[in-house]
Short mmCIF file of C-alpha atoms in Angstrom, two decimals:
data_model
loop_
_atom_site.label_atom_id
_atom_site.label_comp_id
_atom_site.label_asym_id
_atom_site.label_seq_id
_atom_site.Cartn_x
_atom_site.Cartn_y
_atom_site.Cartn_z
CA UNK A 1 -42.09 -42.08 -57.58
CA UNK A 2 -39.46 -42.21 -60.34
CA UNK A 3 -40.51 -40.69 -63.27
CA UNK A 4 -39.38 -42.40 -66.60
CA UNK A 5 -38.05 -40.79 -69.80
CA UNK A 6 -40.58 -40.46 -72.58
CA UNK A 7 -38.96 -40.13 -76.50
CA UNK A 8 -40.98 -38.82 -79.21
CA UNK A 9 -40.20 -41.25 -82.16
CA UNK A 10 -40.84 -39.80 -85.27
CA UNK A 11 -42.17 -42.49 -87.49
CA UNK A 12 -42.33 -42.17 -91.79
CA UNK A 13 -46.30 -42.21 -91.06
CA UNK A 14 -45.89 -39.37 -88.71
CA UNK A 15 -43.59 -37.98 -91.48
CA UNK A 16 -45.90 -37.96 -94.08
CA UNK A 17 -48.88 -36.64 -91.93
CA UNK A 18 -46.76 -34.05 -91.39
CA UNK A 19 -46.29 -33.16 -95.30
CA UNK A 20 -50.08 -33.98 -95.90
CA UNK A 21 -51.32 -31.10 -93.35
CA UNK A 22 -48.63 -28.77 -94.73
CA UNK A 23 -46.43 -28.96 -91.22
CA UNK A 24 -42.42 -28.88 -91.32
CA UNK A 25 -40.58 -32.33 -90.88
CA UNK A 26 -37.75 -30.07 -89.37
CA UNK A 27 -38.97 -29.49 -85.33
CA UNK A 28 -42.42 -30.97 -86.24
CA UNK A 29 -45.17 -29.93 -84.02
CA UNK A 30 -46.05 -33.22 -84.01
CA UNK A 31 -43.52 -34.30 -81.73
CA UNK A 32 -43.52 -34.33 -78.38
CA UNK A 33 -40.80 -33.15 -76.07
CA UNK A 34 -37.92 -35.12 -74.79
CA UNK A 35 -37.82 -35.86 -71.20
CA UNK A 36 -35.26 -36.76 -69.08
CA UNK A 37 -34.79 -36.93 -65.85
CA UNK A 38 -32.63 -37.14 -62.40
CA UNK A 39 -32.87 -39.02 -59.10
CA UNK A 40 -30.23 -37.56 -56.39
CA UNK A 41 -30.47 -37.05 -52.89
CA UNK A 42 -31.34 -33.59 -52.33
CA UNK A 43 -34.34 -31.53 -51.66
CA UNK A 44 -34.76 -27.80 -52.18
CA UNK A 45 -34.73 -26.37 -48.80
CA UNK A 46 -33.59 -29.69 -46.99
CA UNK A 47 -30.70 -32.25 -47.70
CA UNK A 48 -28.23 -31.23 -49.76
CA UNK A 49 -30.73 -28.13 -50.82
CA UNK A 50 -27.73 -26.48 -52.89
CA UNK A 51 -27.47 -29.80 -55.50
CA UNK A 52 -31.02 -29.52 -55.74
CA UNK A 53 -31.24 -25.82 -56.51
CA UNK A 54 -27.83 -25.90 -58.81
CA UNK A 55 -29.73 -28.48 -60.53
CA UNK A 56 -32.98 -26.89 -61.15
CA UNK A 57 -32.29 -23.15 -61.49
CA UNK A 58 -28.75 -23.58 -63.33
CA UNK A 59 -28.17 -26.93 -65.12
CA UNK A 60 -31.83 -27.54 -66.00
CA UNK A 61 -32.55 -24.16 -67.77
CA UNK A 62 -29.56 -23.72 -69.47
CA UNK A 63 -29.37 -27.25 -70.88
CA UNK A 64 -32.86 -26.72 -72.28
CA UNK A 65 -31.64 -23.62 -74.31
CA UNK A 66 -28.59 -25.13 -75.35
CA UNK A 67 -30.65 -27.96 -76.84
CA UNK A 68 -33.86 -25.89 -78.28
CA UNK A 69 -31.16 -23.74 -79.79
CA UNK A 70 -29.76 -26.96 -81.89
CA UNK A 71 -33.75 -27.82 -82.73
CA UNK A 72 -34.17 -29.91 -80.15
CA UNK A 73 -37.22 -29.68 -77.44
CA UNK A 74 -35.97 -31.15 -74.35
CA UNK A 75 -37.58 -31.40 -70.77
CA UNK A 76 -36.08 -32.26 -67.80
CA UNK A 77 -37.30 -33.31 -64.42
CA UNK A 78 -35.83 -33.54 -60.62
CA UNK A 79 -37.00 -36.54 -58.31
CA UNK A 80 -36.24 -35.39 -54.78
CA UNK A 81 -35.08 -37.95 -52.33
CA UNK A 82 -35.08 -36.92 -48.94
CA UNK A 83 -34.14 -40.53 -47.23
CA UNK A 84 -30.76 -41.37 -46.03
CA UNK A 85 -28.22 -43.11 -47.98
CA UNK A 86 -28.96 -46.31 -47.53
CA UNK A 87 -32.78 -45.75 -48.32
CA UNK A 88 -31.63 -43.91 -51.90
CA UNK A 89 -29.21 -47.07 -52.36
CA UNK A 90 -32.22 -49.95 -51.69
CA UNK A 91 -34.71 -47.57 -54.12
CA UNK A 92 -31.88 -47.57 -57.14
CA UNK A 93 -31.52 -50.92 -56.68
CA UNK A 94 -35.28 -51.70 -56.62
CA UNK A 95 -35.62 -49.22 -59.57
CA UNK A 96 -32.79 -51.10 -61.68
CA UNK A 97 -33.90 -54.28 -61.19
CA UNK A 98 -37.17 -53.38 -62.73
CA UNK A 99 -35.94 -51.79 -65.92
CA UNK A 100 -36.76 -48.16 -64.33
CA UNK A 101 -34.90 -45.23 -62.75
CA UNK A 102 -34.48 -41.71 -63.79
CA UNK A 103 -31.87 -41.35 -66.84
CA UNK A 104 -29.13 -40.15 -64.54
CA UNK A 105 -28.74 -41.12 -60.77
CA UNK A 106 -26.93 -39.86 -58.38
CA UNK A 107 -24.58 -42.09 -56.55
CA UNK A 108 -22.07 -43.20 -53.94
CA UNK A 109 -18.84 -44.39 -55.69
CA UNK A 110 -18.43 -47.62 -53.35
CA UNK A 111 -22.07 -48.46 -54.48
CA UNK A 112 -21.15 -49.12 -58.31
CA UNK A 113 -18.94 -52.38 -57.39
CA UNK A 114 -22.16 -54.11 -55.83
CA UNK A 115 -24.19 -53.10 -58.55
CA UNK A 116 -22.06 -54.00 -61.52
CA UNK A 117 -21.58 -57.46 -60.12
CA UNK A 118 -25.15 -57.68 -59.65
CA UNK A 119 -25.55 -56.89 -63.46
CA UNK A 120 -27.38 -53.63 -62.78
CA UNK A 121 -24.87 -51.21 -64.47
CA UNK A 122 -23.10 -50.59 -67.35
CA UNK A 123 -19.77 -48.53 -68.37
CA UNK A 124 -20.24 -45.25 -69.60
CA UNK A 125 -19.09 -46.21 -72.77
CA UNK A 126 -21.25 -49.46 -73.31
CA UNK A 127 -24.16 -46.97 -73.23
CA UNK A 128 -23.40 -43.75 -74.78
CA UNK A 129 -20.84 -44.77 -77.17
CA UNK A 130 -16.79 -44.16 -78.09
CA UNK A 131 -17.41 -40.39 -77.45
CA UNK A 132 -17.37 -41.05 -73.92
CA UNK A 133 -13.26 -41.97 -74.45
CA UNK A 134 -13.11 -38.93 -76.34
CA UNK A 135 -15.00 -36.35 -73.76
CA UNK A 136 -12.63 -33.57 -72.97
CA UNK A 137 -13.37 -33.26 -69.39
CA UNK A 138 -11.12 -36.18 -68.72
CA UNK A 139 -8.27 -34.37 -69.23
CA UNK A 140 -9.25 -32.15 -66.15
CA UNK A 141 -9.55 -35.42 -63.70
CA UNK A 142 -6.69 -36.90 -62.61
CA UNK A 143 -7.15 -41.05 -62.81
CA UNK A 144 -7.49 -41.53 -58.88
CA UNK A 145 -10.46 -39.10 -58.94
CA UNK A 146 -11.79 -41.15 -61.96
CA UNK A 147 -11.50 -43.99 -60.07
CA UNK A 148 -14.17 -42.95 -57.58
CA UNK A 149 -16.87 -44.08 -59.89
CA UNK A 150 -14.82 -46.89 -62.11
CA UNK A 151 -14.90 -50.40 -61.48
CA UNK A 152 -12.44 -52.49 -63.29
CA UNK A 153 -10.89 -49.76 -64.90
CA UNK A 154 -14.64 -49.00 -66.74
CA UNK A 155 -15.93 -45.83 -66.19
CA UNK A 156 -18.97 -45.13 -65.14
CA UNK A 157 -19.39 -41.93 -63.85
CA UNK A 158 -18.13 -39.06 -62.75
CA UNK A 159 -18.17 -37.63 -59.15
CA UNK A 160 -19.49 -33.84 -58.92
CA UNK A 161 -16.89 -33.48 -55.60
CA UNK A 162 -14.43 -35.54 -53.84
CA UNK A 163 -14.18 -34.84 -49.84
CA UNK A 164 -11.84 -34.66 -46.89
CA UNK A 165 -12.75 -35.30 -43.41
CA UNK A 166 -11.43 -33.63 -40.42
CA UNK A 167 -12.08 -32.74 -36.68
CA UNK A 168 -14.88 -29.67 -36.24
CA UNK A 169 -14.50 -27.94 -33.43
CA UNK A 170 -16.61 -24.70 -31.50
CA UNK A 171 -14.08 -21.87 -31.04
CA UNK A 172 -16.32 -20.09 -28.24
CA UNK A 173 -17.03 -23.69 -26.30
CA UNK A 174 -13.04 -24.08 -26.45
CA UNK A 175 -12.50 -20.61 -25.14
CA UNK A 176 -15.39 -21.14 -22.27
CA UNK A 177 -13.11 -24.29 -21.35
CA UNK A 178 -9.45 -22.12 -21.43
CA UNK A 179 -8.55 -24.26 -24.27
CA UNK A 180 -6.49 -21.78 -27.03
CA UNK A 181 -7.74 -21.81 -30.65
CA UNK A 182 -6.54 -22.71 -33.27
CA UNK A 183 -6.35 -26.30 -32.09
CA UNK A 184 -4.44 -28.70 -33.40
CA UNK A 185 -4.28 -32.13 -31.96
CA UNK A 186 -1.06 -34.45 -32.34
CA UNK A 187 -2.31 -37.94 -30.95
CA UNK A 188 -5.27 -39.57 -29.78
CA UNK A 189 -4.30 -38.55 -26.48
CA UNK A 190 -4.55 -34.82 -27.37
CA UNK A 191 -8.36 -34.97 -28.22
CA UNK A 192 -9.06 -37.51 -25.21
CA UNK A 193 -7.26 -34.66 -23.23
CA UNK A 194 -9.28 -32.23 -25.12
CA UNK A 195 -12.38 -33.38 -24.22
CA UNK A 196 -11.68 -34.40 -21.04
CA UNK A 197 -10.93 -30.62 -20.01
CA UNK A 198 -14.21 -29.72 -21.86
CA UNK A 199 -15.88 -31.88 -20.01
CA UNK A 200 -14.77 -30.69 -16.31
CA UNK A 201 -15.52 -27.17 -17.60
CA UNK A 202 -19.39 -28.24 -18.65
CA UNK A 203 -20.80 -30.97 -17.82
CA UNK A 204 -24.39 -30.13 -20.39
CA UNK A 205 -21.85 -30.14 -23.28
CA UNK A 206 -20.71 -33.35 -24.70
CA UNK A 207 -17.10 -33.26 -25.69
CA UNK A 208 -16.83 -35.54 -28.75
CA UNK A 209 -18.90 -37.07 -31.48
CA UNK A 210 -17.23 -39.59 -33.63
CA UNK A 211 -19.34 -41.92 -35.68
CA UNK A 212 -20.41 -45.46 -34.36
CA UNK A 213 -22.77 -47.86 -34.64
CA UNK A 214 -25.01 -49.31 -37.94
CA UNK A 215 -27.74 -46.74 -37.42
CA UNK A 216 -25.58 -44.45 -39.24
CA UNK A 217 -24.31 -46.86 -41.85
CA UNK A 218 -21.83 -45.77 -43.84
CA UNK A 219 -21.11 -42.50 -41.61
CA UNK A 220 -19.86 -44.95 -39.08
CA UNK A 221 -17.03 -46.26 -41.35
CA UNK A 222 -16.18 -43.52 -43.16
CA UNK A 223 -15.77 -40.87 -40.23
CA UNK A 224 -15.56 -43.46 -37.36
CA UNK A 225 -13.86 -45.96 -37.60
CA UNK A 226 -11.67 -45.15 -40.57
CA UNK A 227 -10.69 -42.45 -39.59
CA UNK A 228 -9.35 -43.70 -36.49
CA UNK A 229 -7.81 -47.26 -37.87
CA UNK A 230 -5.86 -45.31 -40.82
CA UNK A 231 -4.53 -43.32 -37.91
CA UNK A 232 -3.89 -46.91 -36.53
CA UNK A 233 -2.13 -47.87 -39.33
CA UNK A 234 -5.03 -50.76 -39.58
CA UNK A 235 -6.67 -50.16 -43.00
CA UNK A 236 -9.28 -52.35 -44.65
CA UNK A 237 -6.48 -53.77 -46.91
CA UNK A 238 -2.77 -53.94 -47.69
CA UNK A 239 -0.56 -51.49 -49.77
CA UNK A 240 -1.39 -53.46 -52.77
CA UNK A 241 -5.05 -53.54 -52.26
CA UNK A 242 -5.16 -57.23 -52.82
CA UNK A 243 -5.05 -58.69 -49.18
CA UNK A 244 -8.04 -57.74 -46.62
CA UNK A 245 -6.75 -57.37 -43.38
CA UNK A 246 -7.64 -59.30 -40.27
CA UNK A 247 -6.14 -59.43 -36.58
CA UNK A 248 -3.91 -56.41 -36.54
CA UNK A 249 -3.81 -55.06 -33.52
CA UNK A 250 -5.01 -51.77 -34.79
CA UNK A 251 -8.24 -52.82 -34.71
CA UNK A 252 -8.37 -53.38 -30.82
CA UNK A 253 -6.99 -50.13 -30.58
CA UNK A 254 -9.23 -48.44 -32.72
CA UNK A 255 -12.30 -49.94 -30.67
CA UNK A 256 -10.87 -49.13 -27.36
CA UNK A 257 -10.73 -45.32 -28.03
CA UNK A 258 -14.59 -45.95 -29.38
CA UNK A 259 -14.94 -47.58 -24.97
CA UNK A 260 -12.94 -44.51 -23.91
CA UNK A 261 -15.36 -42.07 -25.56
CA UNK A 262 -18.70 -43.67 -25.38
CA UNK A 263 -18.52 -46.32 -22.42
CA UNK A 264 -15.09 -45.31 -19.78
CA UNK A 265 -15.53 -41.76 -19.57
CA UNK A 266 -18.27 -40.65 -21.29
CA UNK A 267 -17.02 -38.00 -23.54
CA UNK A 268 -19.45 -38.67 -26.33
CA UNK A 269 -23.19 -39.13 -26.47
CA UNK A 270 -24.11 -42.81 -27.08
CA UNK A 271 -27.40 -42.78 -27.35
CA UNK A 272 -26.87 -40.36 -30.65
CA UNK A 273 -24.76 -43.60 -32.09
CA UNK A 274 -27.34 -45.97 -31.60
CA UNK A 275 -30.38 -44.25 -32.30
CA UNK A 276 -31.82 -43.91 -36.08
CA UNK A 277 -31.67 -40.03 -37.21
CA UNK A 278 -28.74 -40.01 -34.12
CA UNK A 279 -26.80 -38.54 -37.04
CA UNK A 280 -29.10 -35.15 -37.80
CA UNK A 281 -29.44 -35.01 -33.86
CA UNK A 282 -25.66 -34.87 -33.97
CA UNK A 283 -25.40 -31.76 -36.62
CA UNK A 284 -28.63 -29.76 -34.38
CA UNK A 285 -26.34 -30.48 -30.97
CA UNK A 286 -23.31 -28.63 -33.16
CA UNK A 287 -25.01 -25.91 -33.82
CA UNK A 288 -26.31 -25.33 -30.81
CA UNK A 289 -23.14 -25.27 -29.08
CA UNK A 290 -24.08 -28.64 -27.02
CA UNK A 291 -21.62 -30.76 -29.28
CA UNK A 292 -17.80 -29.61 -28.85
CA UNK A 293 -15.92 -31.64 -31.28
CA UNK A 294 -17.42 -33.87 -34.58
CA UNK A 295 -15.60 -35.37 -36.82
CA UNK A 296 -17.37 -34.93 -40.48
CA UNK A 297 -16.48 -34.28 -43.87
CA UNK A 298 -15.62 -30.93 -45.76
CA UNK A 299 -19.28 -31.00 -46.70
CA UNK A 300 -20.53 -29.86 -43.39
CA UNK A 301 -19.12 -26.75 -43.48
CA UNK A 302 -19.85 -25.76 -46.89
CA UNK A 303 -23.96 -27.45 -46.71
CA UNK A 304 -25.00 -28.34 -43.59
CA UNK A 305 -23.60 -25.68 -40.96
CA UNK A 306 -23.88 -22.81 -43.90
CA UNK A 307 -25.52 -20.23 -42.63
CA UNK A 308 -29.73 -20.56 -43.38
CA UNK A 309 -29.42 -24.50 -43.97
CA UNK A 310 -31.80 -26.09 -41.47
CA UNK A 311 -28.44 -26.85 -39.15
CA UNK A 312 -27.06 -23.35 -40.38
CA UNK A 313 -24.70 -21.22 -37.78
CA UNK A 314 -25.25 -17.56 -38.27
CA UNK A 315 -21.65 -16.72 -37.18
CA UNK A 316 -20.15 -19.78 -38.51
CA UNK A 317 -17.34 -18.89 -39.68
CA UNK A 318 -16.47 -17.18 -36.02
CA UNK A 319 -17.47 -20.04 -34.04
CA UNK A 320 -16.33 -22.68 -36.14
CA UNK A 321 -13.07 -24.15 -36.43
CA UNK A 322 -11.13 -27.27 -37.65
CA UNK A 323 -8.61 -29.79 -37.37
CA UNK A 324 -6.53 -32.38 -39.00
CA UNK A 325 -7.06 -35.65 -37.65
CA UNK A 326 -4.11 -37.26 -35.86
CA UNK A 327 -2.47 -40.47 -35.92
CA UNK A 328 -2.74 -42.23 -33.10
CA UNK A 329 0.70 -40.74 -32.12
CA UNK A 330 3.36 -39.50 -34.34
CA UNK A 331 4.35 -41.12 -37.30
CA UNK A 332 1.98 -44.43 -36.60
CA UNK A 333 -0.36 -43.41 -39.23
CA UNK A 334 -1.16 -45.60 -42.50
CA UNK A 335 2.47 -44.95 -44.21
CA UNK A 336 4.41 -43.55 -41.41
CA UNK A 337 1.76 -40.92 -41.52
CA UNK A 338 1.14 -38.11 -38.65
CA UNK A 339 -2.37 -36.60 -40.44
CA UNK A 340 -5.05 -38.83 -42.18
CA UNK A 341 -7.79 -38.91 -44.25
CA UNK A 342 -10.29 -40.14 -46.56
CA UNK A 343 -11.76 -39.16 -49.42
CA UNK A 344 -15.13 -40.58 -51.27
CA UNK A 345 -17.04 -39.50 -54.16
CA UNK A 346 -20.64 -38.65 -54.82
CA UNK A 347 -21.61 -38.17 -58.39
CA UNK A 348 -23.83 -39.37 -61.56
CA UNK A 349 -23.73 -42.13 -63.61
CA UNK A 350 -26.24 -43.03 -66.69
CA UNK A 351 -28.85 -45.55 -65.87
CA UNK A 352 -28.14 -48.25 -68.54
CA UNK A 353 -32.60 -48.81 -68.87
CA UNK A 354 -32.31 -44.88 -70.67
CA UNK A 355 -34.56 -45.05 -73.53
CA UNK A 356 -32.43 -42.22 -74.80
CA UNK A 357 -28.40 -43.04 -74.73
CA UNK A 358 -28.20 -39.79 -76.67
CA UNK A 359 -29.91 -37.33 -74.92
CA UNK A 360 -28.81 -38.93 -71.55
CA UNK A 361 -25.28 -38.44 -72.20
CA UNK A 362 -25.42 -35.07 -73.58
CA UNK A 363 -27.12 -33.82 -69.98
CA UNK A 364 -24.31 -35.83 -68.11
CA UNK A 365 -21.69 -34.21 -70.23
CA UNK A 366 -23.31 -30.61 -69.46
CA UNK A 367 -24.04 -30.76 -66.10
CA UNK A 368 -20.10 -32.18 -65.53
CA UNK A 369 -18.60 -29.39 -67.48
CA UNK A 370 -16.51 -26.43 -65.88
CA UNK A 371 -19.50 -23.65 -66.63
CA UNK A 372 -21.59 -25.83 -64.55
CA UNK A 373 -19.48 -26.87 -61.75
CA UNK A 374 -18.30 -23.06 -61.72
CA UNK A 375 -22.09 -22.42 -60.67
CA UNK A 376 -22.29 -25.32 -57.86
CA UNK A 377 -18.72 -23.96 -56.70
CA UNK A 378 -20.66 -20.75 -56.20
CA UNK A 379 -23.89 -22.59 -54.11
CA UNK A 380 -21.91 -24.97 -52.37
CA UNK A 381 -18.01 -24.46 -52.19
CA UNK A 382 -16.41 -28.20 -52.61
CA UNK A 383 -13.34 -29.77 -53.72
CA UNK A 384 -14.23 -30.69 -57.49
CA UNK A 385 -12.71 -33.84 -58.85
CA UNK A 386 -11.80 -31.14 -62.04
CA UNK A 387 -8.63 -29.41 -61.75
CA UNK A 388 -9.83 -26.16 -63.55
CA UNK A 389 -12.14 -25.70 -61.28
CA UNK A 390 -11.39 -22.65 -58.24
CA UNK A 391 -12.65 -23.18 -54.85
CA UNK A 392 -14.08 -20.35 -53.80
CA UNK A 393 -13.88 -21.08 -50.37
CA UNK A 394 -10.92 -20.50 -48.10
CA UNK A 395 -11.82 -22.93 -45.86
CA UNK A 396 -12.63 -25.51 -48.10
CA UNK A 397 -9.11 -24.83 -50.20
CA UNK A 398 -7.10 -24.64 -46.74
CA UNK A 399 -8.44 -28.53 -46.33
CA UNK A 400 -7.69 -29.56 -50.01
CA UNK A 401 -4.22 -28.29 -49.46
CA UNK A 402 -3.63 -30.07 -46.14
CA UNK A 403 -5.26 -33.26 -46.94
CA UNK A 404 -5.17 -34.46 -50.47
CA UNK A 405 -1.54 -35.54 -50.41
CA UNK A 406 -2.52 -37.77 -46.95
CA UNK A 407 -6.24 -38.79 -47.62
CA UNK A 408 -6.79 -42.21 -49.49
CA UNK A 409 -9.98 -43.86 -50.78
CA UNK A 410 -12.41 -47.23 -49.98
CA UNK A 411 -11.14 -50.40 -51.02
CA UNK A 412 -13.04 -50.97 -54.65
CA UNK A 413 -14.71 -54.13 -54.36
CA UNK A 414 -17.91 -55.54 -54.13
CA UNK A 415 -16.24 -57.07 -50.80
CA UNK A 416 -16.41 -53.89 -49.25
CA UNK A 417 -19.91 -53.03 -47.63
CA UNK A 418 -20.16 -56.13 -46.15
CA UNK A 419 -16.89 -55.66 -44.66
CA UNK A 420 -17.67 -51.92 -43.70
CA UNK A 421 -21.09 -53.52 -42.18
CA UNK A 422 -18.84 -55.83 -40.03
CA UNK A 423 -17.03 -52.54 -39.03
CA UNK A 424 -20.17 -50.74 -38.33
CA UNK A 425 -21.31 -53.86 -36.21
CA UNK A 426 -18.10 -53.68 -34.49
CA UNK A 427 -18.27 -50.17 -32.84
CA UNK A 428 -21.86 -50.87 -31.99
CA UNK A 429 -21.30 -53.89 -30.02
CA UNK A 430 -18.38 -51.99 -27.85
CA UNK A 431 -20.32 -48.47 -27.57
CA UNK A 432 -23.19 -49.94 -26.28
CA UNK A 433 -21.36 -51.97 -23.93
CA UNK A 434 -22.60 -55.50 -25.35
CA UNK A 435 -18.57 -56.92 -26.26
CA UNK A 436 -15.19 -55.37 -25.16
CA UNK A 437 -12.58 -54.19 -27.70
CA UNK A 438 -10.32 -57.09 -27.93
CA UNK A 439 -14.19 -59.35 -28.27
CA UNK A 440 -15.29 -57.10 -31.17
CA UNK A 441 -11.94 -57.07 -32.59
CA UNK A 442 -12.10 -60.60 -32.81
CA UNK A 443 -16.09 -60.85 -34.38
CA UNK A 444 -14.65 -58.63 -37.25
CA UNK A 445 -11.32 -60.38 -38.24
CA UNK A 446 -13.75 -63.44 -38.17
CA UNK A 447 -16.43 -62.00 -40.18
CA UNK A 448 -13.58 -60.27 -42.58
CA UNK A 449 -12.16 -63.67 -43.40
CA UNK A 450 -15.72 -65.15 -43.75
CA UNK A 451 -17.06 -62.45 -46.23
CA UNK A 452 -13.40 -62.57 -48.71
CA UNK A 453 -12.08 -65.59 -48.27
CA UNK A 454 -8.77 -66.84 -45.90
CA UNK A 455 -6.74 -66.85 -49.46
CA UNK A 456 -7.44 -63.30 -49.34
CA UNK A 457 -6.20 -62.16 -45.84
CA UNK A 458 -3.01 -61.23 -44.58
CA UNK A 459 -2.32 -59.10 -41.17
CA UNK A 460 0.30 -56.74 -42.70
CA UNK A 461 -0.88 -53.50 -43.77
#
């Protein structure tokens, strides 16, 4: 499926066939084209169709001219993936293990810890070089938003976008249910209140979607239960980031809103959390007004919702509104926090088997440039990890403005998706009614110690 870079290696027989039949050295005819290509998870006209397209019709064609320009005859390729995260994370892997991949992949920050340890990556600079310490575009990225693809304080990548993730709501399901827009909820209680009234006003509309269950992997964690344990001031690990947390009380807390939603009251589908392609089901439900309230990252309303995407709202931006995401109550947030959030990182990195470092790096450095990122801004409005970058927006830049200062990122360790599995696992077992909060709670502090170690736990955020 992966197509493999092919460079034309001009040999001093191929030189001097060249002089015998009276044929330049300089651009010989004799050589064949440089090809590169790219692996990301995006399909024109389906997931993530705006990457796909921003890479094709901008970055492709106008890296080609750059380099045929400098006397250099470069081609270069898009593999479409249409699977789901986790699929495009097992085919990488399978891919790297092998020697093969694309020359640049797209990928999840909290992937490259697994990999590296696995000795399937590289730094940046261990494969293209000192210029990478040099590049000029890291002047534009503050350190935290490097960090989204470092390991170790090694580069390597670069994200394309950072995100936020807050509550989406409908405006004309709200005002069918009395309840005044904007809407801004304070506490837990506030959205259980929320969707409680939404619920007596229609009972063919399900309140609330929040992400559960392993079906939707790293959704779950990330917009689930995150969401709601920084808001329970029960992250994954201490201040310092060098203690995993296990029995705080958070946790409990954090699974009995999941029983409240899913399993007490039923203000939330269940079935959608336990079912694979629950997740997709989730965005059509939105869209058609059958889904009041999901929780999702800024993505969704710049790619998925956009009007003509396959889950596209015509009148989105009537009909659609949004929300910070509480603390549990005031001030009980991660840091005394009332708002939270978290932020991840999709982006590229150079696949270390490149049989050109060269030619690899000078498409990563293009595509990740402002004149390119300009053009995606224009596709796909996002928050860019580059600070000369405008968002276009309003939306979008409303959320960067609320959220950046509150939002945090995944512990960066190789630790981590086994302990986000155990999370996952956690909210499955209590939304499908198989363990109660306080029994779930307990599975993950016991799987949390198992998978880092007791010399590595501590209950204090």
């Amino acid at each position: 499926m992966t197509k493999y870079l092919k460079f034309a290696v001009k040999t001093s027989a191929a030189i001097g066939l060249a002089a015998a039949i009276g044929l330049s050295t300089f651009g010989s005819a004799l050589a064949d084209p440089v090809e590169l290509s790219i692996t990301c998870r995006c399909v024109s006209g389906g997931v993530s169709s705006s990457m796909a397209n921003w890479l094709k019709n901008s970055v492709f064609p106008a890296f080609e001219t750059q380099e045929k320009t400098a006397g250099r005859d470069v081609v270069v390729t898009l593999v479409e993936f249409g699977g789901s995260d986790e699929a495009l994370k097992q085919q990488h892997a399978l891919d790297l293990k092998v020697g093969g991949g694309s020359d640049i992949l797209f990928f999840d920050g909290f992937w490259i810890p697994d990999f590296v340890e696995a000795g399937l990556l590289k730094p940046l600079k261990a494969i293209a070089g000192d210029r990478v310490d040099s590049w000029d575009a890291w002047t534009q990225v503050p350190e935290g938003l490097q960090a989204l693809m470092s390991y170790k304080g090694q580069r390597y990548g670069l994200a394309t976008t950072t995100d936020t993730r807050v509550i989406y709501y409908r405006k004309d399901v709200f005002a069918k249910a009395g309840i005044p827009v904007p809407w801004q909820p304070t506490s837990w209680q506030d959205i259980l209140d929320t969707a409680r009234k939404l619920k007596a006003a229609d009972a063919q509309t399900t309140p609330l979607q929040i992400d559960a269950g392993t079906a939707m992997g790293e959704a779950t964690t990330m917009q689930g239960w995150t969401m709601l344990a920084l808001g329970a001031n029960a992250p994954f690990v201490n201040a310092d980031g060098n203690k995993w947390l296990a029995d705080n009380p958070g946790v409990v807390g954090v699974l009995d809103f999941y029983k409240k939603v899913y399993v007490d009251e039923k203000l939330g589908d269940a079935r959608l959390q336990l079912s694979p392609g629950g997740r997709e089901k989730s965005f059509g439900k939105f869209r058609d007004g059958k889904i009041a309230m999901l929780v999702e990252g800024n993505w969704f309303y710049s790619s998925v919702i956009v009007p003509g995407a396959e889950f596209g709202i015509a009148n989105r931006d009537e009909v659609v509104g949004w929300a910070k995401m509480p603390a549990e109550a005031p001030g009980k947030g991660i840091k005394g926090q009332d708002f939270v959030s978290v932020s991840g990182g999709n982006g590229y990195l150079i696949n270390p088997n490149t049989k050109s470092a060269d030619a690899a790096w000078k498409l990563f450095a293009f595509m990740n440039s402002k004149p390119m990122i300009d053009a995606y801004e224009k596709l796909e409005p996002s928050i860019s990890v580059r600070r000369d970058i405008a968002i276009p927006d309003p939306v979008i830049a409303a959320q960067m403005k609320a959220l950046l200062d509150v939002t945090t990122v995944r512990p960066l360790s190789p630790a981590y998706s086994k302990v986000s599995s155990a999370a996952q696992l956690a909210t499955e077992q209590v939304v499908s009614g198989g363990a109660s909060p306080a029994e779930a709670g307990r599975r993950f502090s016991e799987s949390v110690v198992k998978i880092v170690g007791p010399e590595r736990i501590t209950s204090t955020p």
